[in-house]
Short mmCIF file of C-alpha atoms in Angstrom, two decimals:
data_model
loop_
_atom_site.label_atom_id
_atom_site.label_comp_id
_atom_site.label_asym_id
_atom_site.label_seq_id
_atom_site.Cartn_x
_atom_site.Cartn_y
_atom_site.Cartn_z
CA MET A 22 -0.02 0.00 -0.03
CA ASP A 23 1.51 3.21 -1.12
CA THR A 24 2.31 6.00 1.80
CA ARG A 25 0.07 8.41 -0.18
CA ASP A 26 -3.15 7.63 -2.11
CA GLY A 27 -4.43 8.97 -5.36
CA LEU A 28 -6.08 11.89 -3.42
CA GLY A 29 -2.87 13.03 -1.61
CA GLY A 30 -3.91 11.13 1.63
CA THR A 31 -1.57 10.44 4.43
CA MET A 32 -1.51 7.70 7.18
CA LEU A 33 -4.12 7.24 9.68
CA ALA A 34 -3.52 5.81 13.38
CA GLY A 35 -2.21 2.41 13.10
CA GLY A 36 -0.80 2.56 9.58
CA SER A 37 -3.39 2.68 6.62
CA SER A 38 -3.75 5.54 4.12
CA GLY A 39 -6.62 7.97 4.01
CA PRO A 40 -7.68 11.31 3.12
CA SER A 41 -5.34 14.18 3.89
CA THR A 42 -4.78 15.66 7.52
CA SER A 43 -6.51 18.95 6.42
CA ALA A 44 -9.76 16.89 6.07
CA ARG A 45 -9.44 14.84 9.27
CA GLY A 46 -7.07 14.32 12.17
CA THR A 47 -4.27 11.82 12.14
CA THR A 48 -3.40 10.34 15.73
CA GLY A 49 -6.99 10.30 16.96
CA SER A 50 -8.49 8.91 13.70
CA THR A 51 -9.79 5.49 13.02
CA PHE A 52 -9.63 3.21 9.97
CA LEU A 53 -13.35 3.20 9.58
CA ASP A 54 -13.49 5.86 6.65
CA VAL A 55 -10.94 3.88 4.56
CA PHE A 56 -11.99 0.41 4.91
CA GLY A 57 -15.77 0.83 5.82
CA LEU A 58 -16.29 -1.87 8.54
CA PRO A 59 -19.83 -1.51 9.70
CA GLU A 60 -19.90 -0.07 13.18
CA GLY A 61 -20.63 -2.58 15.97
CA GLU A 62 -19.84 -5.48 13.49
CA HIS A 63 -18.45 -8.67 15.26
CA CYS A 64 -16.47 -11.33 13.63
CA LYS A 65 -17.10 -14.95 14.50
CA PRO A 66 -14.56 -17.94 14.06
CA GLY A 67 -14.25 -18.83 10.21
CA GLY A 68 -14.50 -14.97 9.37
CA ALA A 69 -18.45 -14.82 9.43
CA ALA A 70 -19.80 -11.61 10.35
CA ALA A 71 -22.61 -11.23 12.56
CA LYS A 72 -25.46 -8.78 12.12
CA PRO A 73 -24.76 -5.31 13.77
CA LYS A 74 -26.58 -4.88 17.13
CA ALA A 75 -28.54 -1.76 17.79
CA GLY A 76 -27.11 0.97 19.98
CA PRO A 77 -23.48 2.02 20.29
CA GLY A 78 -20.71 0.34 18.41
CA VAL A 79 -18.39 0.30 21.52
CA LEU A 80 -19.21 -2.95 23.48
CA ARG A 81 -17.43 -4.34 26.68
CA ALA A 82 -16.10 -7.73 26.53
CA THR A 83 -18.53 -10.31 28.06
CA LYS A 84 -16.86 -13.50 26.99
CA SER A 85 -13.35 -14.70 27.79
CA ASN A 86 -12.87 -16.24 24.52
CA SER A 87 -13.10 -13.04 22.45
CA ILE A 88 -10.39 -10.64 21.53
CA VAL A 89 -11.47 -7.17 22.65
CA ILE A 90 -10.45 -4.43 20.13
CA ASN A 91 -10.05 -0.76 20.69
CA PRO A 92 -12.62 1.24 18.43
CA ARG A 93 -9.62 3.33 17.14
CA GLN A 94 -8.55 0.16 15.09
CA LYS A 95 -11.74 0.03 13.01
CA GLY A 96 -10.91 -0.46 9.46
CA ASN A 97 -7.31 -2.04 10.30
CA PRO A 98 -6.90 -4.86 7.74
CA VAL A 99 -5.43 -6.88 10.50
CA ILE A 100 -8.96 -7.39 11.91
CA LYS A 101 -10.12 -9.13 8.72
CA ASN A 102 -7.23 -11.60 9.23
CA ILE A 103 -8.46 -12.73 12.52
CA ARG A 104 -10.62 -15.64 11.45
CA ASN A 105 -10.07 -18.55 14.09
CA VAL A 106 -11.21 -16.68 17.21
CA ALA A 107 -14.07 -14.34 18.01
CA TRP A 108 -13.38 -10.59 18.40
CA GLU A 109 -15.46 -7.53 19.30
CA PHE A 110 -15.02 -3.92 20.11
CA GLY A 111 -14.64 -2.57 23.53
CA ASP A 112 -13.75 0.23 25.65
CA VAL A 113 -10.15 -0.75 26.30
CA ILE A 114 -6.92 1.12 26.56
CA PRO A 115 -4.66 -1.16 24.47
CA ASP A 116 -5.40 -1.86 20.74
CA TYR A 117 -6.16 -5.43 21.41
CA VAL A 118 -6.81 -7.33 24.72
CA LEU A 119 -5.79 -10.90 24.27
CA GLY A 120 -6.75 -12.15 27.90
CA LYS A 121 -6.78 -11.14 31.33
CA THR A 122 -3.11 -10.52 31.66
CA SER A 123 -1.99 -9.82 28.01
CA CYS A 124 -2.45 -7.04 25.44
CA ALA A 125 -1.19 -5.68 22.34
CA LEU A 126 -0.59 -2.31 20.56
CA PHE A 127 -0.28 -2.24 16.89
CA LEU A 128 2.13 0.07 15.02
CA SER A 129 2.79 0.28 11.17
CA LEU A 130 6.35 1.48 10.52
CA ARG A 131 4.99 3.82 7.89
CA TYR A 132 2.72 5.57 10.27
CA HIS A 133 5.61 5.65 12.78
CA HIS A 134 7.74 7.59 10.43
CA LEU A 135 5.01 10.24 10.23
CA HIS A 136 4.28 10.44 13.91
CA SER A 137 7.23 9.16 15.97
CA ASP A 138 5.85 10.20 19.25
CA TYR A 139 2.50 8.34 18.79
CA ILE A 140 3.68 4.97 20.03
CA GLN A 141 5.72 6.44 23.04
CA ASP A 142 2.56 8.20 24.11
CA ARG A 143 0.59 4.95 23.87
CA LEU A 144 2.89 2.85 25.82
CA GLN A 145 2.85 5.62 28.62
CA GLN A 146 -0.85 5.62 28.65
CA LEU A 147 -0.79 1.62 28.81
CA GLY A 148 1.67 1.74 31.72
CA HIS A 149 2.04 -1.82 33.58
CA SER A 150 -1.71 -2.66 33.38
CA TYR A 151 -1.03 -6.11 31.88
CA MET A 152 1.49 -8.60 32.60
CA LEU A 153 2.21 -9.29 28.87
CA ARG A 154 2.50 -6.17 26.74
CA ILE A 155 3.04 -6.84 23.16
CA LEU A 156 4.11 -4.31 20.39
CA LEU A 157 2.96 -5.77 17.19
CA VAL A 158 4.87 -3.91 14.43
CA GLN A 159 3.87 -4.38 10.73
CA VAL A 160 6.96 -3.81 8.65
CA ASP A 161 5.92 -1.94 5.55
CA VAL A 162 8.76 0.31 4.70
CA ALA A 163 11.83 -0.48 2.34
CA ASP A 164 14.52 0.28 5.06
CA PRO A 165 13.25 -0.60 8.56
CA HIS A 166 16.58 -1.29 10.47
CA HIS A 167 16.95 2.22 12.09
CA SER A 168 13.33 2.13 13.19
CA LEU A 169 13.23 -1.22 14.57
CA LYS A 170 16.42 -0.58 16.54
CA GLU A 171 14.79 2.48 17.93
CA LEU A 172 11.51 0.56 18.82
CA ALA A 173 13.62 -2.38 20.40
CA LYS A 174 15.15 0.18 22.83
CA MET A 175 11.86 1.49 23.59
CA CYS A 176 10.31 -1.89 24.31
CA ILE A 177 13.13 -2.75 26.65
CA LEU A 178 12.69 0.27 28.65
CA ALA A 179 8.93 -0.22 28.75
CA ASP A 180 9.34 -3.90 29.41
CA CYS A 181 7.29 -4.82 26.31
CA THR A 182 7.64 -7.68 23.95
CA LEU A 183 8.37 -6.67 20.27
CA ILE A 184 6.87 -8.85 17.62
CA LEU A 185 7.41 -8.11 13.76
CA ALA A 186 5.02 -8.93 10.97
CA TRP A 187 5.52 -8.38 7.38
CA SER A 188 1.90 -8.30 6.28
CA ALA A 189 -1.55 -7.74 7.76
CA GLU A 190 -2.47 -11.64 7.63
CA GLU A 191 0.62 -12.30 9.55
CA ALA A 192 -0.33 -9.80 12.20
CA GLY A 193 -3.68 -11.23 12.47
CA LYS A 194 -2.25 -14.78 12.76
CA TYR A 195 -0.09 -13.68 15.89
CA LEU A 196 -2.99 -12.05 17.53
CA GLU A 197 -5.37 -15.05 17.07
CA THR A 198 -2.62 -17.54 18.17
CA TYR A 199 -1.97 -15.65 21.35
CA LYS A 200 -5.67 -15.90 22.16
CA ALA A 201 -6.15 -19.50 21.11
CA TYR A 202 -3.29 -20.48 23.41
CA GLU A 203 -4.23 -18.33 26.39
CA SER A 204 -5.17 -21.12 28.82
CA LYS A 205 -3.14 -24.04 27.23
CA PRO A 206 -0.11 -25.26 29.14
CA ALA A 207 3.42 -24.84 28.13
CA ASP A 208 3.84 -28.55 27.39
CA LEU A 209 3.60 -28.01 23.57
CA ILE A 210 6.67 -25.90 23.61
CA LYS A 211 8.65 -28.00 26.10
CA GLU A 212 11.36 -30.30 25.04
CA LYS A 213 10.00 -33.85 24.74
CA THR A 214 12.25 -36.42 26.07
CA ASP A 215 11.82 -40.11 26.29
CA LYS A 216 11.39 -41.77 29.62
CA ASP A 217 12.89 -45.19 29.00
CA TYR A 218 16.25 -45.95 30.84
CA LEU A 219 18.49 -45.96 27.72
CA SER A 220 17.19 -42.54 26.56
CA LYS A 221 17.88 -40.99 29.99
CA ALA A 222 21.35 -42.68 29.96
CA THR A 223 22.05 -41.37 26.50
CA ASP A 224 20.96 -37.76 27.53
CA PHE A 225 23.41 -37.87 30.34
CA LEU A 226 26.46 -39.54 28.86
CA THR A 227 26.45 -37.85 25.67
CA THR A 228 27.21 -34.53 27.54
CA ILE A 229 30.72 -35.90 27.77
CA ARG A 230 32.98 -34.86 24.85
CA SER A 231 33.16 -37.34 22.03
CA VAL A 232 30.73 -39.77 23.40
CA ASN A 233 27.84 -40.58 21.12
CA LYS A 234 24.75 -42.73 21.14
CA THR A 235 26.69 -45.85 19.93
CA ASP A 236 29.18 -45.46 22.76
CA VAL A 237 26.22 -45.23 25.31
CA SER A 238 24.69 -48.21 24.05
CA THR A 239 28.05 -50.06 24.46
CA LEU A 240 28.62 -48.96 27.73
CA VAL A 241 25.04 -49.88 28.95
CA THR A 242 25.31 -53.30 27.41
CA THR A 243 28.55 -54.05 29.03
CA PHE A 244 28.01 -52.69 32.44
CA ARG A 245 24.43 -53.02 32.71
CA SER A 246 23.61 -49.71 34.39
CA ILE A 247 24.95 -46.26 35.06
CA GLU A 248 26.27 -47.38 38.51
CA GLY A 249 28.24 -50.10 36.82
CA ILE A 250 29.74 -47.64 34.55
CA ILE A 251 30.68 -45.50 37.46
CA LYS A 252 32.31 -48.21 39.23
CA ALA A 253 34.43 -49.34 36.09
CA SER A 254 38.15 -48.45 35.89
CA LYS A 255 39.77 -46.75 33.19
CA GLU A 256 41.20 -49.87 31.88
CA ASP A 257 37.84 -51.64 31.81
CA LEU A 258 36.30 -48.77 29.93
CA ALA A 259 39.10 -48.74 27.37
CA LEU A 260 38.34 -52.41 26.49
CA CYS A 261 34.89 -51.60 25.36
CA PRO A 262 34.45 -51.48 21.28
CA GLY A 263 34.99 -48.03 19.96
CA PHE A 264 36.86 -46.78 23.07
CA GLY A 265 40.44 -45.92 23.71
CA PRO A 266 42.67 -44.77 26.36
CA GLN A 267 41.69 -41.01 25.55
CA LYS A 268 38.05 -41.57 25.46
CA ALA A 269 37.83 -43.82 28.34
CA LYS A 270 39.77 -41.19 30.50
CA ARG A 271 37.26 -38.60 29.46
CA VAL A 272 34.30 -40.73 30.69
CA TYR A 273 35.91 -41.69 33.87
CA ASP A 274 37.10 -38.33 34.84
CA ALA A 275 33.72 -36.76 34.10
CA LEU A 276 32.11 -39.31 36.39
CA HIS A 277 34.63 -39.02 39.21
CA GLN A 278 35.92 -35.44 39.35
CA PRO A 279 34.10 -33.12 41.82
CA PHE A 280 31.52 -30.81 40.46
CA LEU A 281 33.19 -27.75 41.94
CA ARG A 282 36.84 -27.15 41.46
CA SER A 283 38.63 -26.46 44.70
CA LYS A 284 40.41 -23.20 44.99
CA LYS A 285 44.10 -23.25 44.65
CA PRO A 286 45.92 -21.84 47.69
CA LYS A 287 47.42 -18.55 47.10
CA PRO A 288 51.06 -18.44 47.22
CA ALA A 289 52.78 -17.11 50.26
CA GLN A 290 53.92 -13.53 50.00
CA GLU A 291 57.44 -13.09 50.46
CA SER A 292 58.30 -10.90 53.50
#
């Protein structure tokens, strides 16, 4: 999307192009006039829109499974790409409330170049109201490096998580994923390890330099257990297939040396 449209328009809050600033404000404007989302429209999972309700278009969230969107984001194409979770407009400070303890602010780099103070003011307004505060930045300029470096420093100072998206579709996917995984445990991103004895022995012994899975299988087969490997001498370890004096010494030293190195006594100072 070009920075200026055919009518000489400029950027509206959040990053879309619209009529010139002489016709309407910039920082306080919404996306509604550009993209024409009906006021009060709600999006259901799968992208289907419900019939607009009578009354004011700004509603407070009543369901925990909905993303609550600040009305200033009306017309933002990111909203059209939130298809797998429900969303609704609500009277909230962040741009997107993703849960009880998480929220997101949206920023287009193109808009940031025009209004560099906008995001700083929004972060100050947000404060520390939520445990997880996300700054979702859509990279829509040719050379973003300087601006991203500036925003990264700002996020560090504000204790905010910086996430980059290169399209409105990608940004919407981030928002709906945060919401979908709001109440799910961290098991899905934890490292999965096998619980059988050989797998545990492999995880333990392969931390020793030059010891591979085949060596571990040989050691467990020969000495029956980790206890048997620990009790084996260097000579016994060296007799195993694939082992030699050097590898046997590494295994023996790793299993018998203390975890903490003893401090060497300081040399006595000459009088």
